[in-house]
Structure formats: structure tokens, C-alpha cells
PDB file of C-alpha atoms in Angstrom:
ATOM      1  CA  MET A 194      40.247  -4.749 -24.037  1.00 37.00           C
ATOM      2  CA  GLN A 195      39.049  -2.321 -21.359  1.00 41.00           C
ATOM      3  CA  GLN A 196      35.440  -2.230 -20.209  1.00 38.00           C
ATOM      4  CA  ASN A 197      34.852   1.315 -21.473  1.00 42.00           C
ATOM      5  CA  SER A 198      34.890   0.479 -25.197  1.00 51.00           C
ATOM      6  CA  THR A 199      32.574   3.031 -26.805  1.00 70.00           C
ATOM      7  CA  LEU A 200      30.170   3.225 -29.680  1.00 76.00           C
ATOM      8  CA  LYS A 201      32.749   5.373 -31.456  1.00 80.00           C
ATOM      9  CA  LYS A 202      35.365   2.603 -31.228  1.00 83.00           C
ATOM     10  CA  LEU A 203      32.874   0.057 -32.589  1.00 82.00           C
ATOM     11  CA  SER A 204      31.912   2.353 -35.450  1.00 83.00           C
ATOM     12  CA  GLU A 205      35.566   3.003 -36.401  1.00 85.00           C
ATOM     13  CA  ILE A 206      36.471  -0.677 -36.520  1.00 87.00           C
ATOM     14  CA  LEU A 207      33.381  -1.644 -38.529  1.00 87.00           C
ATOM     15  CA  ASN A 208      33.446   1.487 -40.695  1.00 88.00           C
ATOM     16  CA  LEU A 209      29.843   2.215 -39.779  1.00 87.00           C
ATOM     17  CA  SER A 210      28.197   5.357 -38.437  1.00 87.00           C
ATOM     18  CA  ILE A 211      27.675   5.630 -34.681  1.00 83.00           C
ATOM     19  CA  SER A 212      23.910   5.805 -35.206  1.00 83.00           C
ATOM     20  CA  THR A 213      23.963   2.560 -37.233  1.00 88.00           C
ATOM     21  CA  VAL A 214      25.931   0.776 -34.523  1.00 84.00           C
ATOM     22  CA  SER A 215      23.595   2.090 -31.848  1.00 81.00           C
ATOM     23  CA  ARG A 216      20.481   0.972 -33.712  1.00 84.00           C
ATOM     24  CA  ALA A 217      22.021  -2.427 -34.437  1.00 86.00           C
ATOM     25  CA  LEU A 218      22.630  -2.987 -30.720  1.00 82.00           C
ATOM     26  CA  LYS A 219      19.012  -2.041 -30.064  1.00 79.00           C
ATOM     27  CA  ASP A 220      17.797  -4.558 -32.690  1.00 80.00           C
ATOM     28  CA  HIS A 221      16.248  -1.792 -34.785  1.00 84.00           C
ATOM     29  CA  PRO A 222      14.213  -3.154 -37.745  1.00 84.00           C
ATOM     30  CA  ASP A 223      15.907  -0.760 -40.204  1.00 84.00           C
ATOM     31  CA  ILE A 224      19.264  -2.511 -39.710  1.00 88.00           C
ATOM     32  CA  SER A 225      19.968  -5.739 -41.599  1.00 91.00           C
ATOM     33  CA  GLU A 226      20.496  -8.982 -39.685  1.00 91.00           C
ATOM     34  CA  LYS A 227      23.980  -9.278 -41.221  1.00 90.00           C
ATOM     35  CA  THR A 228      25.013  -5.882 -39.849  1.00 90.00           C
ATOM     36  CA  LYS A 229      23.424  -6.578 -36.461  1.00 89.00           C
ATOM     37  CA  LYS A 230      25.378  -9.817 -36.211  1.00 90.00           C
ATOM     38  CA  LYS A 231      28.700  -8.104 -37.008  1.00 88.00           C
ATOM     39  CA  VAL A 232      28.040  -5.354 -34.469  1.00 86.00           C
ATOM     40  CA  ARG A 233      27.008  -7.761 -31.716  1.00 86.00           C
ATOM     41  CA  GLU A 234      29.989 -10.044 -32.264  1.00 86.00           C
ATOM     42  CA  LEU A 235      32.437  -7.150 -32.032  1.00 85.00           C
ATOM     43  CA  ALA A 236      30.611  -5.671 -29.039  1.00 82.00           C
ATOM     44  CA  ASP A 237      30.907  -9.027 -27.261  1.00 81.00           C
ATOM     45  CA  ALA A 238      34.588  -9.310 -28.159  1.00 81.00           C
ATOM     46  CA  LEU A 239      35.274  -5.822 -26.770  1.00 76.00           C
ATOM     47  CA  ASP A 240      33.092  -6.373 -23.680  1.00 69.00           C
ATOM     48  CA  TYR A 241      31.046  -3.351 -24.703  1.00 70.00           C
ATOM     49  CA  GLU A 242      28.423  -2.166 -22.246  1.00 61.00           C
ATOM     50  CA  PRO A 243      25.989   0.704 -22.865  1.00 60.00           C
ATOM     51  CA  ASN A 244      26.406   3.833 -20.771  1.00 56.00           C
ATOM     52  CA  THR A 245      23.442   3.329 -18.447  1.00 51.00           C
ATOM     53  CA  TYR A 246      23.884   6.721 -16.803  1.00 49.00           C
ATOM     54  CA  ALA A 247      23.631   8.448 -20.183  1.00 50.00           C
ATOM     55  CA  ILE A 248      20.497   6.453 -20.922  1.00 47.00           C
ATOM     56  CA  GLN A 249      19.013   7.543 -17.600  1.00 48.00           C
ATOM     57  CA  LEU A 250      19.772  11.182 -18.387  1.00 45.00           C
ATOM     58  CA  ARG A 251      18.157  10.883 -21.796  1.00 48.00           C
ATOM     59  CA  THR A 252      15.039   9.051 -20.655  1.00 47.00           C
ATOM     60  CA  ASN A 253      14.843  10.672 -17.193  1.00 49.00           C
ATOM     61  CA  SER A 254      14.326   7.151 -15.812  1.00 53.00           C
ATOM     62  CA  SER A 255      16.045   3.812 -15.330  1.00 66.00           C
ATOM     63  CA  LYS A 256      15.241   0.133 -15.024  1.00 86.00           C
ATOM     64  CA  VAL A 257      15.965   0.361 -11.296  1.00 92.00           C
ATOM     65  CA  ILE A 258      13.397  -0.014  -8.534  1.00 95.00           C
ATOM     66  CA  GLY A 259      14.162   1.370  -5.083  1.00 95.00           C
ATOM     67  CA  ILE A 260      13.378  -0.349  -1.786  1.00 97.00           C
ATOM     68  CA  LEU A 261      13.491   1.790   1.366  1.00 97.00           C
ATOM     69  CA  LEU A 262      13.002  -0.149   4.623  1.00 96.00           C
ATOM     70  CA  PRO A 263      13.579   0.479   8.343  1.00 94.00           C
ATOM     71  CA  SER A 264      16.008  -2.470   8.428  1.00 90.00           C
ATOM     72  CA  ILE A 265      17.039  -5.425   6.285  1.00 87.00           C
ATOM     73  CA  THR A 266      17.953  -7.557   9.322  1.00 82.00           C
ATOM     74  CA  ASN A 267      14.251  -8.226   9.834  1.00 80.00           C
ATOM     75  CA  PHE A 268      13.260 -11.699   8.511  1.00 83.00           C
ATOM     76  CA  PHE A 269      10.046 -10.317   7.052  1.00 90.00           C
ATOM     77  CA  TYR A 270      11.823  -7.618   5.045  1.00 92.00           C
ATOM     78  CA  ASP A 271      14.582 -10.024   4.038  1.00 92.00           C
ATOM     79  CA  SER A 272      12.078 -12.366   2.394  1.00 93.00           C
ATOM     80  CA  PHE A 273      10.207  -9.406   0.877  1.00 95.00           C
ATOM     81  CA  ILE A 274      13.436  -8.263  -0.816  1.00 96.00           C
ATOM     82  CA  ALA A 275      14.106 -11.792  -2.102  1.00 95.00           C
ATOM     83  CA  ALA A 276      10.683 -11.946  -3.781  1.00 95.00           C
ATOM     84  CA  VAL A 277      10.985  -8.492  -5.352  1.00 96.00           C
ATOM     85  CA  GLU A 278      14.463  -9.254  -6.708  1.00 95.00           C
ATOM     86  CA  VAL A 279      13.250 -12.472  -8.354  1.00 95.00           C
ATOM     87  CA  LYS A 280      10.314 -10.726 -10.016  1.00 94.00           C
ATOM     88  CA  ALA A 281      12.372  -7.651 -10.974  1.00 94.00           C
ATOM     89  CA  ARG A 282      14.999  -9.776 -12.726  1.00 92.00           C
ATOM     90  CA  GLU A 283      12.251 -11.572 -14.635  1.00 92.00           C
ATOM     91  CA  PHE A 284      11.032  -8.261 -16.074  1.00 90.00           C
ATOM     92  CA  GLY A 285      14.445  -6.702 -16.700  1.00 89.00           C
ATOM     93  CA  TYR A 286      14.632  -4.475 -13.634  1.00 92.00           C
ATOM     94  CA  SER A 287      17.364  -4.099 -11.036  1.00 92.00           C
ATOM     95  CA  VAL A 288      16.834  -3.321  -7.351  1.00 95.00           C
ATOM     96  CA  VAL A 289      18.606  -0.889  -5.030  1.00 95.00           C
ATOM     97  CA  ILE A 290      18.013  -1.314  -1.302  1.00 96.00           C
ATOM     98  CA  MET A 291      18.393   1.353   1.384  1.00 96.00           C
ATOM     99  CA  GLN A 292      17.749   1.388   5.136  1.00 96.00           C
ATOM    100  CA  SER A 293      16.287   4.214   7.194  1.00 95.00           C
ATOM    101  CA  GLY A 294      17.305   2.776  10.560  1.00 93.00           C
ATOM    102  CA  ASP A 295      13.907   4.067  11.742  1.00 92.00           C
ATOM    103  CA  SER A 296      15.229   7.620  11.387  1.00 95.00           C
ATOM    104  CA  VAL A 297      13.044  10.184   9.647  1.00 94.00           C
ATOM    105  CA  GLU A 298      16.160  12.173   8.675  1.00 95.00           C
ATOM    106  CA  ILE A 299      17.896   9.152   7.115  1.00 96.00           C
ATOM    107  CA  GLU A 300      14.680   8.138   5.389  1.00 95.00           C
ATOM    108  CA  SER A 301      14.430  11.603   3.820  1.00 94.00           C
ATOM    109  CA  ALA A 302      18.114  11.639   2.779  1.00 95.00           C
ATOM    110  CA  ASN A 303      17.863   8.171   1.213  1.00 95.00           C
ATOM    111  CA  LEU A 304      14.725   9.162  -0.640  1.00 94.00           C
ATOM    112  CA  LYS A 305      16.619  12.109  -2.120  1.00 92.00           C
ATOM    113  CA  LEU A 306      19.434   9.803  -3.269  1.00 90.00           C
ATOM    114  CA  LEU A 307      16.999   7.392  -4.872  1.00 91.00           C
ATOM    115  CA  LYS A 308      15.297  10.246  -6.682  1.00 88.00           C
ATOM    116  CA  GLN A 309      18.644  11.590  -7.927  1.00 84.00           C
ATOM    117  CA  ASN A 310      19.402   8.143  -9.359  1.00 82.00           C
ATOM    118  CA  ARG A 311      16.173   8.298 -11.386  1.00 83.00           C
ATOM    119  CA  ILE A 312      14.540   5.167 -10.024  1.00 91.00           C
ATOM    120  CA  SER A 313      11.554   3.859 -11.956  1.00 92.00           C
ATOM    121  CA  GLY A 314       9.526   3.085  -8.834  1.00 93.00           C
ATOM    122  CA  LEU A 315       9.790   2.844  -5.049  1.00 96.00           C
ATOM    123  CA  PHE A 316       8.708   0.397  -2.351  1.00 96.00           C
ATOM    124  CA  VAL A 317       8.800   1.939   1.119  1.00 96.00           C
ATOM    125  CA  SER A 318       8.017   0.891   4.671  1.00 95.00           C
ATOM    126  CA  LEU A 319       7.873   3.992   6.851  1.00 94.00           C
ATOM    127  CA  THR A 320       9.801   4.743  10.039  1.00 94.00           C
ATOM    128  CA  ILE A 321       7.992   4.743  13.362  1.00 90.00           C
ATOM    129  CA  ASP A 322       8.012   8.556  13.487  1.00 90.00           C
ATOM    130  CA  THR A 323       7.181   9.412   9.862  1.00 91.00           C
ATOM    131  CA  LYS A 324       4.147  11.676   9.856  1.00 88.00           C
ATOM    132  CA  ASN A 325       4.570  13.839   6.750  1.00 89.00           C
ATOM    133  CA  ILE A 326       4.579  11.859   3.483  1.00 89.00           C
ATOM    134  CA  GLU A 327       4.360  14.777   1.060  1.00 90.00           C
ATOM    135  CA  HIS A 328       7.920  14.120  -0.204  1.00 90.00           C
ATOM    136  CA  PHE A 329       6.817  10.645  -1.296  1.00 91.00           C
ATOM    137  CA  PHE A 330       3.874  12.068  -3.217  1.00 87.00           C
ATOM    138  CA  LYS A 331       6.274  14.312  -5.148  1.00 87.00           C
ATOM    139  CA  LEU A 332       7.665  11.127  -6.735  1.00 88.00           C
ATOM    140  CA  ASN A 333       4.178  10.259  -7.941  1.00 80.00           C
ATOM    141  CA  ASP A 334       4.042  13.699  -9.563  1.00 80.00           C
ATOM    142  CA  LEU A 335       7.173  12.690 -11.538  1.00 82.00           C
ATOM    143  CA  ASP A 336       5.456   9.465 -12.720  1.00 84.00           C
ATOM    144  CA  ILE A 337       7.535   7.414 -10.272  1.00 90.00           C
ATOM    145  CA  PRO A 338       5.024   5.123  -8.545  1.00 92.00           C
ATOM    146  CA  VAL A 339       5.387   4.756  -4.773  1.00 94.00           C
ATOM    147  CA  ILE A 340       4.014   1.663  -3.050  1.00 94.00           C
ATOM    148  CA  PHE A 341       3.829   1.663   0.742  1.00 95.00           C
ATOM    149  CA  LEU A 342       4.096  -1.726   2.418  1.00 93.00           C
ATOM    150  CA  ASP A 343       3.797  -3.189   5.909  1.00 90.00           C
ATOM    151  CA  ARG A 344       4.205   0.131   7.771  1.00 89.00           C
ATOM    152  CA  VAL A 345       1.825   2.221   5.725  1.00 90.00           C
ATOM    153  CA  PRO A 346       0.464   5.757   6.183  1.00 89.00           C
ATOM    154  CA  ASP A 347      -3.026   6.388   7.495  1.00 83.00           C
ATOM    155  CA  TYR A 348      -3.964   8.007   4.211  1.00 81.00           C
ATOM    156  CA  GLU A 349      -6.402   6.696   1.633  1.00 76.00           C
ATOM    157  CA  ASN A 350      -5.250   8.068  -1.717  1.00 83.00           C
ATOM    158  CA  CYS A 351      -2.027   6.086  -2.133  1.00 88.00           C
ATOM    159  CA  ASN A 352      -0.793   2.620  -3.090  1.00 92.00           C
ATOM    160  CA  LYS A 353      -0.649   0.355  -0.051  1.00 92.00           C
ATOM    161  CA  ILE A 354       0.149  -3.356   0.132  1.00 93.00           C
ATOM    162  CA  CYS A 355      -0.172  -5.048   3.499  1.00 89.00           C
ATOM    163  CA  PHE A 356      -1.571  -8.059   5.243  1.00 89.00           C
ATOM    164  CA  ALA A 357      -5.096  -7.981   6.590  1.00 91.00           C
ATOM    165  CA  ASP A 358      -3.814  -7.008  10.031  1.00 91.00           C
ATOM    166  CA  LYS A 359      -7.179  -7.160  11.750  1.00 94.00           C
ATOM    167  CA  GLU A 360      -7.756 -10.635  10.341  1.00 96.00           C
ATOM    168  CA  ALA A 361      -4.327 -11.794  11.539  1.00 96.00           C
ATOM    169  CA  SER A 362      -5.024 -10.743  15.132  1.00 97.00           C
ATOM    170  CA  ARG A 363      -8.525 -12.193  15.010  1.00 97.00           C
ATOM    171  CA  LEU A 364      -7.189 -15.597  13.939  1.00 97.00           C
ATOM    172  CA  ALA A 365      -4.634 -15.569  16.762  1.00 97.00           C
ATOM    173  CA  ALA A 366      -7.186 -14.502  19.382  1.00 98.00           C
ATOM    174  CA  GLU A 367      -9.683 -17.151  18.280  1.00 97.00           C
ATOM    175  CA  ALA A 368      -7.013 -19.859  18.453  1.00 97.00           C
ATOM    176  CA  LEU A 369      -6.265 -18.897  22.062  1.00 97.00           C
ATOM    177  CA  ILE A 370      -9.959 -18.671  22.966  1.00 97.00           C
ATOM    178  CA  GLN A 371     -10.536 -22.150  21.537  1.00 97.00           C
ATOM    179  CA  LYS A 372      -7.904 -23.461  23.966  1.00 96.00           C
ATOM    180  CA  GLN A 373      -9.781 -21.731  26.823  1.00 95.00           C
ATOM    181  CA  LYS A 374      -6.827 -19.702  28.077  1.00 95.00           C
ATOM    182  CA  LYS A 375      -7.701 -17.625  31.158  1.00 95.00           C
ATOM    183  CA  HIS A 376      -4.874 -15.089  31.315  1.00 97.00           C
ATOM    184  CA  VAL A 377      -3.163 -13.799  28.157  1.00 98.00           C
ATOM    185  CA  LEU A 378      -0.114 -11.580  27.870  1.00 98.00           C
ATOM    186  CA  ALA A 379      -0.399  -9.735  24.533  1.00 98.00           C
ATOM    187  CA  LEU A 380       2.827  -8.207  23.264  1.00 98.00           C
ATOM    188  CA  PHE A 381       2.653  -5.632  20.469  1.00 97.00           C
ATOM    189  CA  GLY A 382       4.980  -3.339  18.538  1.00 93.00           C
ATOM    190  CA  HIS A 383       5.345   0.417  18.811  1.00 92.00           C
ATOM    191  CA  PRO A 384       1.942   2.023  19.579  1.00 92.00           C
ATOM    192  CA  ASN A 385       2.542   4.803  17.011  1.00 88.00           C
ATOM    193  CA  LEU A 386       2.421   2.346  14.115  1.00 88.00           C
ATOM    194  CA  THR A 387      -0.821   1.849  12.206  1.00 88.00           C
ATOM    195  CA  ILE A 388      -0.070  -1.873  11.987  1.00 91.00           C
ATOM    196  CA  THR A 389       0.122  -2.079  15.805  1.00 94.00           C
ATOM    197  CA  GLN A 390      -3.081  -0.120  16.281  1.00 94.00           C
ATOM    198  CA  LYS A 391      -5.038  -2.292  13.859  1.00 93.00           C
ATOM    199  CA  ARG A 392      -3.766  -5.571  15.300  1.00 95.00           C
ATOM    200  CA  GLU A 393      -4.332  -4.515  18.900  1.00 97.00           C
ATOM    201  CA  THR A 394      -7.837  -3.203  18.232  1.00 97.00           C
ATOM    202  CA  SER A 395      -8.844  -6.426  16.509  1.00 97.00           C
ATOM    203  CA  PHE A 396      -7.317  -8.563  19.277  1.00 98.00           C
ATOM    204  CA  ARG A 397      -9.231  -6.654  21.966  1.00 98.00           C
ATOM    205  CA  GLU A 398     -12.494  -6.665  20.021  1.00 98.00           C
ATOM    206  CA  THR A 399     -12.327 -10.414  19.401  1.00 98.00           C
ATOM    207  CA  TYR A 400     -11.937 -11.104  23.115  1.00 97.00           C
ATOM    208  CA  GLN A 401     -14.658  -8.618  24.070  1.00 97.00           C
ATOM    209  CA  LYS A 402     -17.019 -10.344  21.677  1.00 97.00           C
ATOM    210  CA  ILE A 403     -16.228 -14.003  22.369  1.00 97.00           C
ATOM    211  CA  SER A 404     -14.478 -14.253  25.743  1.00 97.00           C
ATOM    212  CA  PRO A 405     -14.839 -11.030  27.763  1.00 97.00           C
ATOM    213  CA  GLN A 406     -13.999 -12.837  31.024  1.00 97.00           C
ATOM    214  CA  THR A 407     -10.401 -13.578  29.907  1.00 97.00           C
ATOM    215  CA  LYS A 408      -7.784 -11.506  31.690  1.00 97.00           C
ATOM    216  CA  LEU A 409      -5.655  -9.583  29.165  1.00 97.00           C
ATOM    217  CA  ASP A 410      -2.356  -7.831  29.872  1.00 97.00           C
ATOM    218  CA  PHE A 411      -0.838  -5.600  27.181  1.00 97.00           C
ATOM    219  CA  ALA A 412       2.735  -4.455  26.603  1.00 97.00           C
ATOM    220  CA  TYR A 413       4.593  -2.869  23.681  1.00 97.00           C
ATOM    221  CA  PRO A 414       8.164  -4.200  23.707  1.00 95.00           C
ATOM    222  CA  GLU A 415       8.653  -3.723  19.939  1.00 83.00           C
ATOM    223  CA  SER A 416      11.829  -5.883  19.675  1.00 90.00           C
ATOM    224  CA  SER A 417      13.498  -8.946  21.212  1.00 95.00           C
ATOM    225  CA  ALA A 418      15.384  -7.412  24.182  1.00 96.00           C
ATOM    226  CA  PRO A 419      12.453  -5.490  25.728  1.00 97.00           C
ATOM    227  CA  SER A 420      10.200  -8.435  24.864  1.00 97.00           C
ATOM    228  CA  ARG A 421      12.376 -10.718  26.985  1.00 97.00           C
ATOM    229  CA  ILE A 422      12.240  -8.223  29.873  1.00 97.00           C
ATOM    230  CA  ALA A 423       8.443  -7.832  29.660  1.00 97.00           C
ATOM    231  CA  THR A 424       7.964 -11.609  29.541  1.00 98.00           C
ATOM    232  CA  LEU A 425      10.266 -12.261  32.514  1.00 97.00           C
ATOM    233  CA  ALA A 426       8.409  -9.646  34.541  1.00 97.00           C
ATOM    234  CA  ALA A 427       5.045 -11.242  33.739  1.00 97.00           C
ATOM    235  CA  LEU A 428       6.245 -14.802  34.436  1.00 96.00           C
ATOM    236  CA  LYS A 429       7.675 -13.845  37.832  1.00 94.00           C
ATOM    237  CA  LYS A 430       4.334 -12.547  39.070  1.00 94.00           C
ATOM    238  CA  LYS A 431       2.235 -14.644  41.439  1.00 91.00           C
ATOM    239  CA  GLU A 432      -0.577 -14.739  38.870  1.00 93.00           C
ATOM    240  CA  ARG A 433       1.356 -15.330  35.716  1.00 95.00           C
ATOM    241  CA  PRO A 434      -0.239 -15.713  32.251  1.00 97.00           C
ATOM    242  CA  ASP A 435      -1.052 -19.119  30.806  1.00 97.00           C
ATOM    243  CA  ALA A 436      -0.626 -17.859  27.219  1.00 98.00           C
ATOM    244  CA  ILE A 437       1.398 -15.259  25.337  1.00 98.00           C
ATOM    245  CA  PHE A 438       0.538 -13.582  22.043  1.00 98.00           C
ATOM    246  CA  CYS A 439       3.447 -12.107  20.018  1.00 98.00           C
ATOM    247  CA  MET A 440       2.746  -9.518  17.323  1.00 96.00           C
ATOM    248  CA  GLY A 441       5.897 -10.350  15.355  1.00 94.00           C
ATOM    249  CA  ASP A 442       9.050 -12.443  15.054  1.00 94.00           C
ATOM    250  CA  LEU A 443      11.370 -10.189  17.072  1.00 93.00           C
ATOM    251  CA  ILE A 444       8.903 -10.184  19.952  1.00 97.00           C
ATOM    252  CA  LEU A 445       8.619 -13.978  19.707  1.00 97.00           C
ATOM    253  CA  ILE A 446      12.415 -14.340  19.980  1.00 97.00           C
ATOM    254  CA  GLY A 447      12.455 -12.340  23.214  1.00 97.00           C
ATOM    255  CA  VAL A 448       9.551 -14.328  24.639  1.00 98.00           C
ATOM    256  CA  MET A 449      11.235 -17.653  23.946  1.00 98.00           C
ATOM    257  CA  GLU A 450      14.495 -16.432  25.503  1.00 98.00           C
ATOM    258  CA  ALA A 451      12.603 -15.645  28.711  1.00 97.00           C
ATOM    259  CA  ILE A 452      10.739 -18.964  28.708  1.00 97.00           C
ATOM    260  CA  HIS A 453      13.950 -20.951  28.225  1.00 97.00           C
ATOM    261  CA  GLU A 454      15.651 -18.901  30.922  1.00 96.00           C
ATOM    262  CA  MET A 455      12.943 -19.850  33.412  1.00 96.00           C
ATOM    263  CA  ASN A 456      12.734 -23.475  32.215  1.00 96.00           C
ATOM    264  CA  ILE A 457       9.021 -23.219  31.547  1.00 96.00           C
ATOM    265  CA  LYS A 458       7.520 -25.997  29.440  1.00 96.00           C
ATOM    266  CA  VAL A 459       5.570 -25.232  26.258  1.00 97.00           C
ATOM    267  CA  PRO A 460       2.644 -25.951  25.998  1.00 97.00           C
ATOM    268  CA  GLU A 461       2.251 -27.746  29.345  1.00 96.00           C
ATOM    269  CA  GLU A 462       2.855 -24.623  31.453  1.00 96.00           C
ATOM    270  CA  ILE A 463       2.282 -21.857  28.949  1.00 97.00           C
ATOM    271  CA  SER A 464       0.960 -21.532  25.396  1.00 98.00           C
ATOM    272  CA  ILE A 465       2.547 -19.399  22.686  1.00 98.00           C
ATOM    273  CA  ILE A 466       1.147 -17.987  19.448  1.00 98.00           C
ATOM    274  CA  SER A 467       2.671 -15.417  17.137  1.00 98.00           C
ATOM    275  CA  ILE A 468       2.107 -13.468  13.971  1.00 97.00           C
ATOM    276  CA  SER A 469       5.120 -14.430  11.893  1.00 95.00           C
ATOM    277  CA  ASN A 470       6.888 -14.608   8.567  1.00 92.00           C
ATOM    278  CA  GLY A 471       7.160 -18.357   9.236  1.00 92.00           C
ATOM    279  CA  PHE A 472      10.880 -19.017   9.730  1.00 92.00           C
ATOM    280  CA  ILE A 473      11.369 -18.314  13.448  1.00 95.00           C
ATOM    281  CA  PRO A 474       8.427 -20.427  14.776  1.00 97.00           C
ATOM    282  CA  ASN A 475       9.915 -23.553  13.191  1.00 95.00           C
ATOM    283  CA  MET A 476      13.229 -23.112  15.022  1.00 95.00           C
ATOM    284  CA  TYR A 477      11.737 -24.119  18.364  1.00 97.00           C
ATOM    285  CA  ASN A 478      10.725 -27.429  19.880  1.00 95.00           C
ATOM    286  CA  PRO A 479       7.789 -27.684  19.938  1.00 96.00           C
ATOM    287  CA  LYS A 480       7.132 -25.628  16.818  1.00 97.00           C
ATOM    288  CA  ILE A 481       5.207 -22.454  17.518  1.00 98.00           C
ATOM    289  CA  THR A 482       1.675 -21.993  16.197  1.00 98.00           C
ATOM    290  CA  TYR A 483       1.573 -18.807  14.140  1.00 98.00           C
ATOM    291  CA  VAL A 484      -0.509 -16.675  11.836  1.00 97.00           C
ATOM    292  CA  GLU A 485       1.496 -16.466   8.641  1.00 95.00           C
ATOM    293  CA  THR A 486       2.232 -13.029   7.224  1.00 92.00           C
ATOM    294  CA  SER A 487       4.821 -13.985   4.624  1.00 92.00           C
ATOM    295  CA  GLY A 488       7.195 -11.284   3.428  1.00 92.00           C
ATOM    296  CA  TYR A 489       7.813 -13.328   0.292  1.00 93.00           C
ATOM    297  CA  LYS A 490       4.114 -13.432  -0.559  1.00 93.00           C
ATOM    298  CA  LEU A 491       3.842  -9.711   0.092  1.00 94.00           C
ATOM    299  CA  GLY A 492       6.834  -9.120  -2.188  1.00 95.00           C
ATOM    300  CA  LEU A 493       5.236 -11.012  -5.071  1.00 95.00           C
ATOM    301  CA  VAL A 494       1.949  -9.144  -4.721  1.00 94.00           C
ATOM    302  CA  SER A 495       3.764  -5.829  -4.332  1.00 94.00           C
ATOM    303  CA  PHE A 496       5.789  -6.290  -7.506  1.00 94.00           C
ATOM    304  CA  ASP A 497       2.682  -7.190  -9.497  1.00 93.00           C
ATOM    305  CA  ARG A 498       1.144  -3.958  -8.259  1.00 93.00           C
ATOM    306  CA  MET A 499       4.306  -2.006  -9.138  1.00 93.00           C
ATOM    307  CA  LEU A 500       4.320  -3.480 -12.643  1.00 91.00           C
ATOM    308  CA  ALA A 501       0.704  -2.427 -13.153  1.00 90.00           C
ATOM    309  CA  CYS A 502       1.618   1.113 -12.118  1.00 89.00           C
ATOM    310  CA  LEU A 503       4.688   1.210 -14.381  1.00 87.00           C
ATOM    311  CA  LEU A 504       2.942  -0.174 -17.447  1.00 83.00           C
ATOM    312  CA  ASP A 505      -0.550   1.266 -17.129  1.00 75.00           C
ATOM    313  CA  LYS A 506      -0.134   4.258 -14.811  1.00 67.00           C
ATOM    314  CA  ASP A 507      -2.846   2.590 -12.766  1.00 64.00           C
ATOM    315  CA  SER A 508      -4.870   4.502 -10.183  1.00 71.00           C
ATOM    316  CA  MET A 509      -4.125   4.363  -6.453  1.00 78.00           C
ATOM    317  CA  LYS A 510      -5.167   1.156  -4.747  1.00 83.00           C
ATOM    318  CA  GLU A 511      -4.965  -0.580  -1.385  1.00 86.00           C
ATOM    319  CA  VAL A 512      -4.311  -4.330  -1.630  1.00 88.00           C
ATOM    320  CA  TRP A 513      -4.740  -6.743   1.263  1.00 89.00           C
ATOM    321  CA  VAL A 514      -3.019 -10.133   1.505  1.00 90.00           C
ATOM    322  CA  GLU A 515      -4.937 -12.666   3.569  1.00 91.00           C
ATOM    323  CA  PRO A 516      -3.066 -14.358   6.459  1.00 93.00           C
ATOM    324  CA  ILE A 517      -3.424 -18.040   7.365  1.00 95.00           C
ATOM    325  CA  LEU A 518      -3.190 -19.939  10.651  1.00 97.00           C
ATOM    326  CA  VAL A 519      -0.332 -22.465  10.719  1.00 97.00           C
ATOM    327  CA  LEU A 520      -0.658 -24.998  13.541  1.00 96.00           C
ATOM    328  CA  GLY A 521       2.361 -25.975  15.582  1.00 96.00           C
ATOM    329  CA  LYS A 522       2.310 -27.629  19.003  1.00 97.00           C
ATOM    330  CA  SER A 523       2.649 -24.618  21.270  1.00 98.00           C
ATOM    331  CA  LEU A 524      -1.012 -24.209  22.256  1.00 96.00           C
TER     332      LEU A 524
END
């Protein structure tokens, strides 16, 4: 039997009204258990599925949660998605994932598509160049909660879930200071991002407070290829750094490519520390010391926040997830 068996077909076969069949499938208390059983058995035999689009039109909503990210090739976002999907399935929700490619135009177009599909809620990590977030607030006006994560706006009255970025940089800086490193190359992401600004400010302030004599060099390679180039340039100087700080996994990958290319030993000749989701640091020998900012943990916390918004129409809130230092042998 074809997949598009309808309520009308079920009602004709069972000699019941369409409304009775519909209520039986919804386990309505007014329908007897005997009738419910007959309806369910026939529905299963005919592979009946409810018309979800019609339900969305009627309720002006769905059991679908949108995720809009710059890229899903990022290990952090990949693990975030995995956590959200697990939690969503547990509570009867589905997930639709879209990428902005760090384009404001694509981000806006994808947001429009998600809205047209009547999503119940949205997780979003902004593009590098997103300045105006009014179109996201319009979803809130429609009772569609929006939760910003990782790359969040510099705006107070919204839902934001992110790691304690200042704490993450402080932990990394203190680990390097404890090892008495004299010359540190600090590699950060795009300077326009709030996450970069917070992590860099904390890194600088920690050194100014505890070890102001340490020489610090800063660069903003953002991804693996420019990170490799920046690292090679620094390592080829007469006074090269004895330690490198990486703000994220992609930067760490570029740094390690450069170090392997120059056959430099870790940690004998140079020390490495990174802020990381946790997967990449364990791929190297020796394992890299890192400050854990787990996308999976963020996903679990984010979904709990989304559920609170969906069920209770909770007020706006900013939630911080605490990072932890994971010791490898790269310092």
C-alpha cells in the first residue's frame, strides 16, 4: 500500500468517521481502547503517516528545531550538533541544520527558510560580519525562541550560551606562566568576533598581572592555513618563541603542521597549549595540553535552555559553561 494512505481511507475501511479515526490515533480519552486498537492496527498495516505539513499549518509550529552555524566541518560544531540531536530525539523533536558559510547574505536567506518551515526554536552561531540581529529578534516576537551560541552578539537582552571565554584564556596563560616561558606566540581568531576579543583581553591581562616581563607576539590567523604561515614566519626568526598559544582547533592544526615541517621537538624545543573541543589535541604525540571547551557539553546545556524556553516561555538569560584544563605533555 502506498505511503500516502489518508484518514479518509482509514475511515472508509473501518466504517468510522474521519474525526473518530483522527482522535483514536491521537489517543483521545473519548475513544474506546477497542476502537483505538483497530485504528492503530490498520494504520500500521497501511503504513499511515500523519500529514506533518498540515499539522504545522494548523498549529503554526512544528516539532523541528533549527541549527544555523557558520560551518559543520568544525569539530566543535560537529559535536554540538550531535548533543542537540540526542536530546531533541529524547523529547520528540527533530533537527534541521543549515550553514551560513560565514556569509551574512546566506545567513539571512537560511533564516528565512527556517522561519517559513515553522521551526519551534533556533540555535545560531553568527557569521564574522553579522552586526544587525533584528531579524533574529523577530522570531522571538513569534514565540520562536532563539539561542545564540559560541559566536554571540554583544547584546544583553537575549539568550546566549557560551563558554567562559575569559576563564579559558586565563587558564591557558597561567599554565604557560607556570612553565616560565619567556616568549609566547599567541594566535587568535578573527578580531571582529566577541569570542576573540574576550579571550585576547583575558590572555593579555593575565600576563600583565602575573608575568609582565614575558614577550608576547599576537597574530590572528583564524584557520589552519594562515596559522601554519604565521607559525613558520615566527619560527624562522632569530628570536623565535618558546611557546605557542592556539585559540582553537583549526589554529592548532596549522601550528602543528608548521612544527612538523621544521622538525621541531615538542616540548623540548617549544611548548604548545590550545583551547580545544578535545579531539584534535589527542591526535598528536605528545598529546597537546588544552583548555577544554566541549561542543558536546555546550550542546547539552543549550538544549536544556531551549526546552525551558519552549515549555515555560522563560525570560532571556546568558549561561556560561566553565572550561577545564586537560594536561597533555606539550608544555
